[in-house]
């Protein structure tokens, strides 16, 4: 059995979970095994008919599980693994998925390979996994010695594919939960108000780095963004650590990962920490005065020169051609 | 309070791998505290400044990792423990957590902070595993922390806003960058940190469950086109922006 741990949000199976099912089906085919899915929540049984190509759906429902309750979910998952002895357990490499699987691995005393991108199967057995290091700037091939093999799947590494086939059989797990499993739980949810276009939604992102030199200088990037369609402004870790911009604007390994149509990098050297956050941009245009800056090795278009001259000139020209 | 940190190479703009393709070649690189942990250190110092108490920074690594411990002390942490392991790169998260838990269990910390994941190996596990071994509650990936009457109020950021957790102490939290802006150490801090003793302890590794076979660089496929130099390049930039549908 390949056990796929699924996440649900707002009554639906998450995109990362569909990717996990796709990877689990592929592993099952290569290792001549079947796929089971584990669904945990308040009301999750209704989602099972959608799980085509999955042989069994293990369903753990409890009225108290209306959101992710880490220790309760971990207990249920660990008990299911002990009971079913799957050869591989695969979960989405999301924040929740990695949290859950770390807890499961700790409970069962097993190894866990997080954020896997590829699987290497030989002679019908999973031999090795490739996992992301440095936010995906390096890939590590790892052998996992403990059994069952616990893995999380890097989001977007394997595109979700629909499958045909029968609906799974349903098996209800009846979890016994104690107060201890609820010592960590969400007490309250605070909704934040949305302002402007977010970095992950924008079609164009303009980023500022060390070369900006001040918080003040970011005003021209805001002005430039206003002249482009659907554009937002972001920053590097150097800029957020200098308080030129709030951390929520940070693009990078410890900030936001963006994937716009165009990323305009201004005064950004191209540190690994930053490139991890923008490498999924369709096109990258870099403006930097240092022709040797590493960003030029990872950009599609380059302009060599001082952004403090180029950006104002670009703003003036855009205003002229747009007649504003 | 305990704050656990990892020494990682300061990679800057690129990686060179060692000839055996097993690790990052650090010959010409400096080292730093991994970013999330740098914020965990800052958070620990702020909590102590506000509520009093003492703080200890811990790392598992080579003797040279004393440099990162002293950096934390220079900023305001009061004590340091170095779990010395020359072969630290072959330690998996379970082994690391075991050594940390054994060391800190008798010390009775009220609050234990970790980074959410290290910059290099990105395993997302050590804090959770230590919490399990010590049977303590744990919230991962927090970006706000308040201590009130023996309880910790922690916030986790989501797409929609914030999840608020209230957990009784002692507890473990894994911190994400953005919880604060780390301070720079003062010159006086750097000088006095040199005199603070570091408690050193040699540790031996549990048999690993994860074994690295090789490290490689992913394919990158961009072809650079230079649009020009200085403000004279502006017409070419505008032309390109039009072509890309940006205007």
Coordinates of C-alpha atoms in Angstrom, one line a residue:
Chain A
X1 CA 0.0 0.0 0.0
X2 CA 1.1 3.5 -0.8
X3 CA -0.7 5.8 1.6
X4 CA -1.4 9.4 0.5
X5 CA -2.2 11.8 3.2
X6 CA -4.7 14.4 1.9
X7 CA -5.3 18.0 3.0
X8 CA -8.7 19.6 2.8
X9 CA -9.6 23.2 2.9
X10 CA -13.0 24.8 2.7
X11 CA -14.6 21.4 1.9
X12 CA -12.3 20.6 -1.0
X13 CA -9.2 18.5 -1.5
X14 CA -6.2 20.9 -1.9
X15 CA -4.2 21.2 -5.1
X16 CA -1.0 20.0 -3.3
X17 CA -3.0 16.9 -2.3
X18 CA -4.0 16.1 -5.9
X19 CA -0.3 16.3 -6.7
X20 CA 0.3 13.9 -3.9
X21 CA -2.3 11.5 -5.2
X22 CA -0.8 11.7 -8.7
X23 CA 2.7 10.9 -7.3
X24 CA 1.3 8.1 -5.2
X25 CA -0.4 6.5 -8.2
X26 CA 2.8 6.7 -10.2
X27 CA 4.7 5.1 -7.3
X28 CA 2.1 2.4 -7.0
X29 CA 2.2 1.6 -10.7
X30 CA 6.0 1.3 -10.6
X31 CA 6.1 -0.8 -7.5
X32 CA 3.1 -2.9 -8.4
X33 CA 1.1 -1.7 -5.4
X34 CA -2.2 0.0 -4.7
X35 CA -3.0 3.5 -3.4
X36 CA -4.9 4.3 -0.2
X37 CA -5.8 7.8 0.9
X38 CA -6.2 9.1 4.4
X39 CA -8.7 11.9 5.0
X40 CA -8.9 13.5 8.5
X41 CA -11.5 16.2 9.4
X42 CA -14.9 17.1 10.7
X43 CA -16.8 16.0 7.5
X44 CA -14.5 14.5 4.8
X45 CA -16.4 11.4 3.7
X46 CA -18.3 13.3 1.0
X47 CA -15.0 13.9 -0.8
X48 CA -14.1 10.3 -1.3
X49 CA -16.1 9.7 -4.6
X50 CA -13.7 12.1 -6.3
X51 CA -10.7 9.9 -5.5
X52 CA -10.7 7.9 -8.8
X53 CA -7.9 5.4 -9.1
X54 CA -7.5 5.2 -5.3
X55 CA -8.4 1.7 -4.0
X56 CA -9.2 2.6 -0.4
X57 CA -10.2 5.8 1.4
X58 CA -9.4 5.7 5.1
X59 CA -11.7 8.3 6.7
X60 CA -11.2 9.7 10.2
X61 CA -14.0 12.0 11.3
X62 CA -14.4 13.8 14.5
X63 CA -16.6 16.9 15.3
X64 CA -13.7 18.6 17.0
X65 CA -11.5 18.4 13.9
X66 CA -12.9 21.4 12.1
X67 CA -9.4 22.7 11.4
X68 CA -5.9 21.2 11.5
X69 CA -5.2 20.0 15.1
X70 CA -1.5 18.9 14.9
X71 CA -1.3 16.3 17.6
X72 CA -4.8 14.8 16.9
X73 CA -4.0 14.5 13.2
X74 CA -0.6 13.0 14.0
X75 CA -2.0 10.5 16.4
X76 CA -4.7 9.4 13.8
X77 CA -2.1 9.2 11.0
X78 CA 0.4 7.3 13.1
X79 CA -2.2 4.8 14.2
X80 CA -3.3 4.3 10.7
X81 CA 0.3 3.7 9.5
X82 CA 0.9 1.2 12.3
X83 CA -2.3 -0.6 11.5
X84 CA -2.0 -0.7 7.7
X85 CA 1.8 -1.0 7.3
X86 CA 2.0 0.8 4.0
X87 CA 5.4 0.6 2.2
X88 CA 5.4 4.3 1.5
X89 CA 3.5 7.3 3.1
X90 CA 3.4 10.4 1.0
X91 CA 2.0 13.8 2.1
X92 CA 2.0 17.3 0.5
X93 CA 5.2 19.3 1.3
X94 CA 3.1 22.3 2.5
X95 CA 3.5 23.9 5.9
X96 CA 0.8 21.7 7.3
X97 CA 2.0 18.6 5.5
X98 CA 5.5 19.0 6.7
X99 CA 4.3 19.8 10.3
X100 CA 2.1 16.7 10.3
X101 CA 4.7 14.3 8.9
X102 CA 7.4 15.5 11.2
X103 CA 5.1 14.7 14.1
X104 CA 4.2 11.3 12.6
X105 CA 7.9 10.5 12.0
X106 CA 8.8 11.5 15.6
X107 CA 5.9 9.3 17.0
X108 CA 6.9 6.3 15.0
X109 CA 10.7 6.8 15.3
X110 CA 11.1 6.9 11.5
X111 CA 13.1 9.0 9.1
X112 CA 11.3 11.5 6.9
X113 CA 12.4 13.0 3.6
X114 CA 10.7 16.3 3.1
X115 CA 10.0 18.2 -0.1
X116 CA 10.9 15.5 -2.6
X117 CA 10.9 16.3 -6.3
X118 CA 11.7 12.9 -7.9
X119 CA 11.6 9.3 -7.0
X120 CA 13.9 6.6 -8.3
X121 CA 12.4 3.1 -8.5
X122 CA 14.5 0.1 -9.4
X123 CA 13.3 -3.5 -9.6
X124 CA 9.9 -2.6 -8.3
X125 CA 11.2 -0.8 -5.1
X126 CA 11.8 2.8 -4.2
X127 CA 15.6 3.1 -4.0
X128 CA 16.2 6.8 -3.7
X129 CA 14.4 10.2 -3.6
X130 CA 15.6 13.6 -4.8
X131 CA 14.8 16.4 -2.4
X132 CA 15.1 20.1 -2.4
X133 CA 18.0 21.7 -0.5
X134 CA 18.6 25.5 -0.2
X135 CA 14.9 26.1 -1.2
X136 CA 15.5 24.2 -4.5
X137 CA 18.8 25.7 -5.5
X138 CA 20.4 22.4 -4.9
X139 CA 19.0 18.9 -5.2
X140 CA 20.0 16.1 -2.8
X141 CA 19.7 12.4 -3.6
X142 CA 18.8 10.5 -0.4
X143 CA 18.5 6.9 0.6
X144 CA 15.9 6.2 3.3
X145 CA 16.8 3.3 5.5
X146 CA 13.8 3.2 7.9
X147 CA 10.5 1.5 6.9
X148 CA 7.8 2.5 6.1
X149 CA 9.3 5.2 4.0
X150 CA 7.9 8.7 4.9
X151 CA 8.0 11.4 2.3
X152 CA 6.5 14.8 1.6
X153 CA 6.2 16.1 -1.9
X154 CA 7.5 19.5 -3.0
X155 CA 4.5 21.5 -4.2
X156 CA 4.4 22.0 -8.0
X157 CA 7.1 19.4 -8.5
X158 CA 4.7 16.9 -10.0
X159 CA 1.6 18.3 -11.8
X160 CA -1.7 16.9 -10.7
X161 CA -3.3 14.6 -13.2
X162 CA -6.9 13.3 -13.2
X163 CA -7.4 9.6 -13.3
X164 CA -10.2 7.3 -14.4
X165 CA -11.3 4.3 -12.5
X166 CA -13.7 3.2 -9.8
X167 CA -14.5 5.1 -6.6
X168 CA -12.5 3.9 -3.6
X169 CA -13.9 1.6 -0.9
X170 CA -14.4 3.5 2.3
X171 CA -13.1 2.4 5.6
X172 CA -14.0 4.5 8.7
X173 CA -11.3 4.9 11.3
X174 CA -12.7 5.6 14.7
X175 CA -10.1 7.7 16.4
X176 CA -9.9 7.9 20.2
X177 CA -8.7 11.3 21.0
X178 CA -7.8 12.7 24.5
X179 CA -7.4 16.2 25.8
X180 CA -3.7 15.9 25.3
X181 CA -4.2 15.9 21.5
X182 CA -5.9 19.2 21.8
X183 CA -3.2 21.1 23.8
X184 CA -2.1 22.7 20.5
X185 CA -5.0 24.0 18.5
X186 CA -6.2 27.2 16.8
X187 CA -7.9 29.4 19.3
X188 CA -8.9 32.2 17.0
X189 CA -8.5 33.2 13.3
X190 CA -7.8 36.8 12.5
X191 CA -8.5 37.8 9.0
X192 CA -6.3 40.4 7.5
X193 CA -7.5 43.0 5.1
X194 CA -6.2 42.8 1.6
X195 CA -4.5 45.9 0.3
X196 CA -3.4 46.2 -3.3
X197 CA -2.2 43.5 -5.6
X198 CA -0.3 40.7 -3.7
X199 CA 3.1 39.5 -4.8
X200 CA 1.8 36.1 -5.7
X201 CA -1.1 37.4 -7.8
X202 CA 0.7 40.2 -9.7
X203 CA 1.5 39.6 -13.4
X204 CA 4.6 41.8 -13.0
X205 CA 6.7 42.1 -9.9
X206 CA 9.4 44.8 -9.4
X207 CA 12.0 43.9 -6.8
X208 CA 14.5 46.2 -5.1
X209 CA 17.7 45.1 -3.4
X210 CA 20.8 46.4 -1.8
X211 CA 21.3 48.8 -4.6
X212 CA 18.2 50.7 -3.7
X213 CA 20.1 52.2 -0.8
X214 CA 17.0 53.5 1.2
X215 CA 13.4 53.1 2.0
X216 CA 12.8 56.4 0.1
X217 CA 14.1 54.9 -3.2
X218 CA 11.4 52.3 -3.2
X219 CA 8.9 55.1 -4.0
X220 CA 10.1 55.2 -7.6
X221 CA 9.5 51.4 -7.8
X222 CA 5.9 52.0 -6.6
X223 CA 5.6 54.7 -9.3
X224 CA 6.9 52.4 -11.9
X225 CA 4.5 49.7 -10.8
X226 CA 1.6 52.2 -11.2
X227 CA 2.6 52.6 -14.9
X228 CA 2.6 48.9 -15.6
X229 CA -0.3 46.6 -15.8
X230 CA -1.1 44.5 -12.7
X231 CA 2.3 45.1 -11.0
X232 CA 3.4 44.9 -7.4
X233 CA 6.7 45.8 -5.6
X234 CA 8.8 43.4 -3.6
X235 CA 12.2 43.4 -2.0
X236 CA 15.2 41.2 -1.1
X237 CA 16.2 40.1 2.4
X238 CA 18.8 42.8 2.6
X239 CA 16.1 45.4 2.0
X240 CA 13.7 43.9 4.6
X241 CA 16.5 43.4 7.2
X242 CA 17.3 47.1 6.7
X243 CA 13.7 48.0 7.3
X244 CA 13.4 49.6 3.9
X245 CA 10.4 47.4 3.3
X246 CA 8.2 45.2 5.6
X247 CA 9.1 41.5 5.7
X248 CA 5.8 40.6 4.0
X249 CA 7.4 42.2 0.8
X250 CA 10.3 39.8 0.9
X251 CA 10.9 37.6 -2.2
X252 CA 13.1 34.7 -1.3
X253 CA 13.8 31.5 0.5
X254 CA 12.6 32.9 3.8
X255 CA 9.9 35.1 2.2
X256 CA 7.5 34.8 -0.7
X257 CA 8.0 32.6 -3.7
X258 CA 6.6 34.4 -6.8
X259 CA 5.9 33.2 -10.4
X260 CA 4.9 36.3 -12.4
X261 CA 5.1 36.8 -16.1
X262 CA 7.8 39.3 -15.7
X263 CA 10.1 40.1 -12.8
X264 CA 12.1 43.3 -12.9
X265 CA 15.1 43.1 -10.5
X266 CA 16.5 46.4 -9.5
X267 CA 19.9 46.7 -7.7
X268 CA 19.7 43.0 -6.9
X269 CA 23.0 41.0 -7.0
X270 CA 21.3 37.6 -7.4
X271 CA 22.0 35.9 -4.0
X272 CA 20.8 32.3 -3.8
X273 CA 18.4 33.3 -1.0
X274 CA 16.6 35.7 -3.3
X275 CA 16.7 33.7 -6.6
X276 CA 14.9 30.8 -4.9
X277 CA 12.0 33.2 -4.5
X278 CA 11.9 34.5 -8.1
X279 CA 13.2 31.6 -10.2
X280 CA 9.7 30.6 -11.3
X281 CA 9.2 34.0 -13.0
X282 CA 8.5 33.5 -16.8
X283 CA 11.0 36.3 -17.7
X284 CA 13.5 38.1 -15.6
X285 CA 14.8 41.6 -16.4
X286 CA 17.8 42.7 -14.3
X287 CA 19.0 46.3 -13.8
X288 CA 22.4 46.4 -12.1
X289 CA 25.5 48.5 -12.3
X290 CA 27.8 45.5 -11.8
X291 CA 28.1 43.6 -15.1
X292 CA 29.6 40.7 -13.1
X293 CA 26.6 40.4 -10.7
X294 CA 25.4 36.8 -10.5
X295 CA 21.8 38.0 -11.4
X296 CA 22.9 38.3 -15.0
X297 CA 23.6 34.6 -15.2
X298 CA 20.0 34.0 -14.2
X299 CA 18.1 36.7 -16.1
X300 CA 16.6 36.9 -19.6
X301 CA 17.2 40.6 -20.1
X302 CA 19.9 42.7 -18.7
X303 CA 20.5 46.4 -18.4
X304 CA 23.9 47.5 -17.0
X305 CA 23.9 50.8 -15.2
X306 CA 22.7 52.7 -12.1
X307 CA 19.1 52.1 -11.3
X308 CA 18.9 55.5 -9.8
X309 CA 19.3 57.0 -13.3
X310 CA 17.6 54.2 -15.3
X311 CA 14.4 53.9 -13.3
X312 CA 13.5 57.6 -13.3
X313 CA 14.3 57.8 -17.1
X314 CA 12.1 54.7 -17.6
X315 CA 9.3 56.3 -15.6
X316 CA 9.5 59.5 -17.7
X317 CA 9.5 57.6 -20.9
X318 CA 6.5 55.4 -19.9
X319 CA 4.6 58.6 -18.9
X320 CA 5.4 60.1 -22.3
X321 CA 4.3 57.1 -24.3
X322 CA 1.2 56.6 -22.2
X323 CA 0.4 60.4 -22.3
X324 CA 0.0 60.7 -18.5
Chain B
X1 CA 14.9 30.0 27.5
X2 CA 16.7 27.9 24.9
X3 CA 17.3 28.9 21.3
X4 CA 18.7 26.3 18.9
X5 CA 20.6 27.5 15.8
X6 CA 22.4 26.0 12.9
X7 CA 25.6 27.2 11.3
X8 CA 25.2 27.4 7.5
X9 CA 27.5 28.7 4.8
X10 CA 26.9 32.3 3.6
X11 CA 26.4 31.3 0.0
X12 CA 25.9 34.7 -1.7
X13 CA 25.5 34.4 -5.4
X14 CA 26.3 30.8 -6.2
X15 CA 27.3 27.4 -5.2
X16 CA 30.4 25.4 -5.9
X17 CA 30.2 21.7 -5.0
X18 CA 33.0 19.6 -3.6
X19 CA 34.6 17.2 -6.2
X20 CA 32.8 14.2 -4.6
X21 CA 29.5 16.1 -5.1
X22 CA 28.6 15.5 -1.5
X23 CA 28.5 19.0 -0.1
X24 CA 28.8 22.7 -0.8
X25 CA 32.4 23.7 -1.1
X26 CA 32.9 26.2 1.7
X27 CA 36.6 27.0 1.1
X28 CA 36.0 30.6 0.3
X29 CA 32.7 31.1 2.1
X30 CA 31.8 32.7 5.5
X31 CA 29.3 31.2 7.8
X32 CA 26.1 32.6 9.5
X33 CA 23.3 31.6 11.7
X34 CA 20.5 30.3 9.4
X35 CA 17.9 33.1 8.8
X36 CA 14.9 31.8 10.7
X37 CA 17.1 31.0 13.7
X38 CA 18.6 34.5 13.6
X39 CA 15.1 35.7 14.2
X40 CA 14.6 33.1 17.0
X41 CA 17.7 34.5 18.7
X42 CA 16.3 38.0 18.4
X43 CA 12.9 36.9 19.8
X44 CA 14.6 35.2 22.8
X45 CA 16.6 38.4 23.6
X46 CA 13.4 40.5 23.3
X47 CA 11.5 38.1 25.6
X48 CA 14.3 38.2 28.2
X49 CA 14.5 42.0 28.0
X50 CA 10.8 42.2 28.7
X51 CA 10.2 39.4 31.2
X52 CA 13.6 38.7 32.7
X53 CA 15.2 35.3 33.0
X54 CA 18.1 33.8 31.2
X55 CA 18.8 32.5 27.7
X56 CA 21.0 29.8 26.3
X57 CA 21.9 29.3 22.7
X58 CA 22.7 25.8 21.5
X59 CA 24.1 24.4 18.3
X60 CA 25.2 21.0 17.0
X61 CA 28.1 21.3 14.7
X62 CA 31.9 21.5 14.3
X63 CA 34.1 23.4 16.9
X64 CA 34.0 26.4 14.5
X65 CA 30.3 26.8 15.2
X66 CA 31.4 28.6 18.4
X67 CA 31.5 31.6 16.1
X68 CA 27.7 31.5 15.7
X69 CA 27.2 31.0 19.4
X70 CA 29.4 34.0 20.2
X71 CA 27.4 36.1 17.7
X72 CA 24.2 35.3 19.6
X73 CA 25.9 36.1 22.9
X74 CA 27.2 39.4 21.4
X75 CA 23.5 40.3 20.7
X76 CA 22.3 39.5 24.2
X77 CA 22.0 35.7 24.8
X78 CA 23.6 34.8 28.2
X79 CA 24.8 31.2 27.9
X80 CA 25.9 28.8 25.2
X81 CA 26.2 25.0 24.6
X82 CA 28.1 23.5 21.7
X83 CA 27.3 19.9 20.9
X84 CA 30.5 19.0 19.1
X85 CA 30.2 16.7 16.1
X86 CA 32.8 16.9 13.3
X87 CA 30.6 14.7 11.2
X88 CA 27.6 17.0 11.7
X89 CA 26.8 17.0 8.0
X90 CA 25.8 13.3 8.1
X91 CA 23.5 13.8 11.1
X92 CA 19.8 13.4 10.1
X93 CA 17.1 15.3 11.9
X94 CA 16.2 12.4 14.2
X95 CA 19.8 12.1 15.4
X96 CA 20.1 15.9 15.9
X97 CA 16.9 16.0 17.8
X98 CA 17.9 13.1 20.0
X99 CA 21.2 14.7 21.0
X100 CA 19.5 18.1 21.7
X101 CA 16.7 16.5 23.7
X102 CA 19.1 14.5 25.9
X103 CA 21.2 17.6 26.6
X104 CA 18.3 20.0 27.4
X105 CA 16.0 17.6 29.3
X106 CA 17.7 18.0 32.7
X107 CA 18.0 21.7 32.2
X108 CA 14.3 22.4 32.5
X109 CA 13.7 25.2 30.0
X110 CA 10.3 27.0 29.9
X111 CA 10.5 28.1 26.3
X112 CA 12.4 26.4 23.5
X113 CA 12.8 28.2 20.1
X114 CA 14.0 26.7 16.9
X115 CA 14.0 27.9 13.3
X116 CA 11.2 26.5 11.1
X117 CA 13.7 25.0 8.7
X118 CA 17.4 25.4 8.1
X119 CA 18.5 27.3 5.0
X120 CA 20.7 24.4 3.8
X121 CA 19.0 21.0 4.3
X122 CA 15.4 22.4 4.8
X123 CA 14.2 19.3 6.8
X124 CA 11.5 21.0 8.8
X125 CA 11.8 18.5 11.6
X126 CA 14.2 19.1 14.4
X127 CA 12.0 21.3 16.6
X128 CA 9.0 19.0 16.3
X129 CA 11.1 16.0 17.1
X130 CA 12.7 17.6 20.2
X131 CA 9.2 18.6 21.4
X132 CA 8.1 15.0 21.0
X133 CA 11.1 13.6 22.8
X134 CA 10.4 16.0 25.7
X135 CA 6.7 15.5 25.5
X136 CA 6.1 19.3 25.1
X137 CA 3.5 21.1 22.9
X138 CA 4.9 22.6 19.7
X139 CA 3.7 25.1 17.2
X140 CA 5.6 25.4 14.0
X141 CA 6.2 28.4 11.6
X142 CA 5.2 31.2 14.0
X143 CA 5.6 34.9 13.2
X144 CA 4.4 36.4 16.5
X145 CA 4.9 35.4 20.1
X146 CA 3.7 36.9 23.4
X147 CA 4.3 35.5 26.9
X148 CA 1.4 36.0 29.4
X149 CA 1.1 34.4 32.9
X150 CA 2.8 31.1 32.0
X151 CA 1.2 30.9 28.6
X152 CA 2.5 31.7 25.2
X153 CA 0.3 33.3 22.5
X154 CA 1.7 32.5 19.1
X155 CA 0.5 33.5 15.7
X156 CA 0.9 31.6 12.4
X157 CA 0.4 33.5 9.1
X158 CA -1.9 32.0 6.5
X159 CA -3.2 33.2 3.1
X160 CA -6.2 34.7 4.8
X161 CA -4.7 36.1 7.9
X162 CA -3.5 34.8 11.2
X163 CA -4.1 31.6 13.3
X164 CA -3.8 32.3 17.0
X165 CA -2.5 29.5 19.3
X166 CA -2.5 29.6 23.1
X167 CA -0.2 27.1 24.6
X168 CA 0.8 26.4 28.3
X169 CA 4.5 26.6 29.0
X170 CA 6.9 24.8 28.8
X171 CA 6.5 24.7 25.0
X172 CA 8.5 24.5 21.8
X173 CA 8.0 27.0 18.9
X174 CA 9.6 27.0 15.5
X175 CA 10.1 30.5 14.2
X176 CA 9.9 32.0 10.8
X177 CA 11.7 35.1 9.5
X178 CA 9.5 38.1 9.7
X179 CA 8.7 37.7 13.4
X180 CA 11.1 40.5 14.0
X181 CA 14.1 42.3 12.5
X182 CA 17.3 41.0 14.1
X183 CA 19.6 43.5 15.7
X184 CA 23.3 43.8 14.9
X185 CA 25.6 43.1 17.8
X186 CA 27.2 46.1 19.4
X187 CA 31.0 46.4 19.5
X188 CA 30.9 46.1 23.3
X189 CA 28.7 43.0 22.9
X190 CA 31.2 41.5 20.5
X191 CA 34.1 42.2 22.9
X192 CA 32.4 40.8 26.0
X193 CA 31.1 37.7 24.1
X194 CA 34.7 36.6 23.7
X195 CA 34.9 36.0 27.5
X196 CA 31.7 34.1 27.9
X197 CA 32.5 30.4 28.4
X198 CA 30.9 28.0 26.0
X199 CA 29.8 24.6 27.4
X200 CA 31.2 22.0 25.1
X201 CA 30.0 18.5 24.9
X202 CA 31.0 15.8 22.4
X203 CA 28.0 13.9 21.0
X204 CA 27.8 10.7 19.1
X205 CA 25.4 10.1 16.3
X206 CA 22.5 7.7 16.3
X207 CA 22.5 5.5 13.2
X208 CA 21.1 7.7 10.4
X209 CA 17.8 6.9 8.7
X210 CA 18.5 9.3 5.8
X211 CA 21.7 9.0 3.9
X212 CA 22.8 11.5 1.4
X213 CA 24.2 10.0 -1.8
X214 CA 24.9 13.0 -3.9
X215 CA 24.2 16.7 -4.3
X216 CA 23.5 18.3 -7.7
X217 CA 22.5 21.6 -9.3
X218 CA 19.2 21.7 -11.1
X219 CA 19.1 22.7 -14.7
X220 CA 18.8 26.5 -15.3
X221 CA 17.7 27.5 -18.8
X222 CA 17.9 31.3 -19.4
X223 CA 19.7 33.0 -22.2
X224 CA 20.7 36.6 -21.3
X225 CA 20.0 39.4 -23.8
X226 CA 21.7 42.7 -22.8
X227 CA 19.3 45.5 -23.7
X228 CA 21.9 48.2 -23.2
X229 CA 23.8 50.3 -20.7
X230 CA 22.5 53.2 -18.5
X231 CA 19.5 55.4 -19.3
X232 CA 20.2 55.1 -23.1
X233 CA 18.7 51.6 -22.7
X234 CA 15.3 53.0 -21.8
X235 CA 13.7 52.8 -25.3
X236 CA 14.8 49.2 -25.6
X237 CA 13.3 48.4 -22.2
X238 CA 10.0 50.1 -23.2
X239 CA 10.0 48.1 -26.4
X240 CA 10.6 44.8 -24.4
X241 CA 7.9 45.8 -21.9
X242 CA 5.4 46.2 -24.8
X243 CA 6.4 42.9 -26.3
X244 CA 5.8 41.2 -23.0
X245 CA 2.4 42.9 -22.6
X246 CA 3.5 44.8 -19.5
X247 CA 2.3 48.2 -20.6

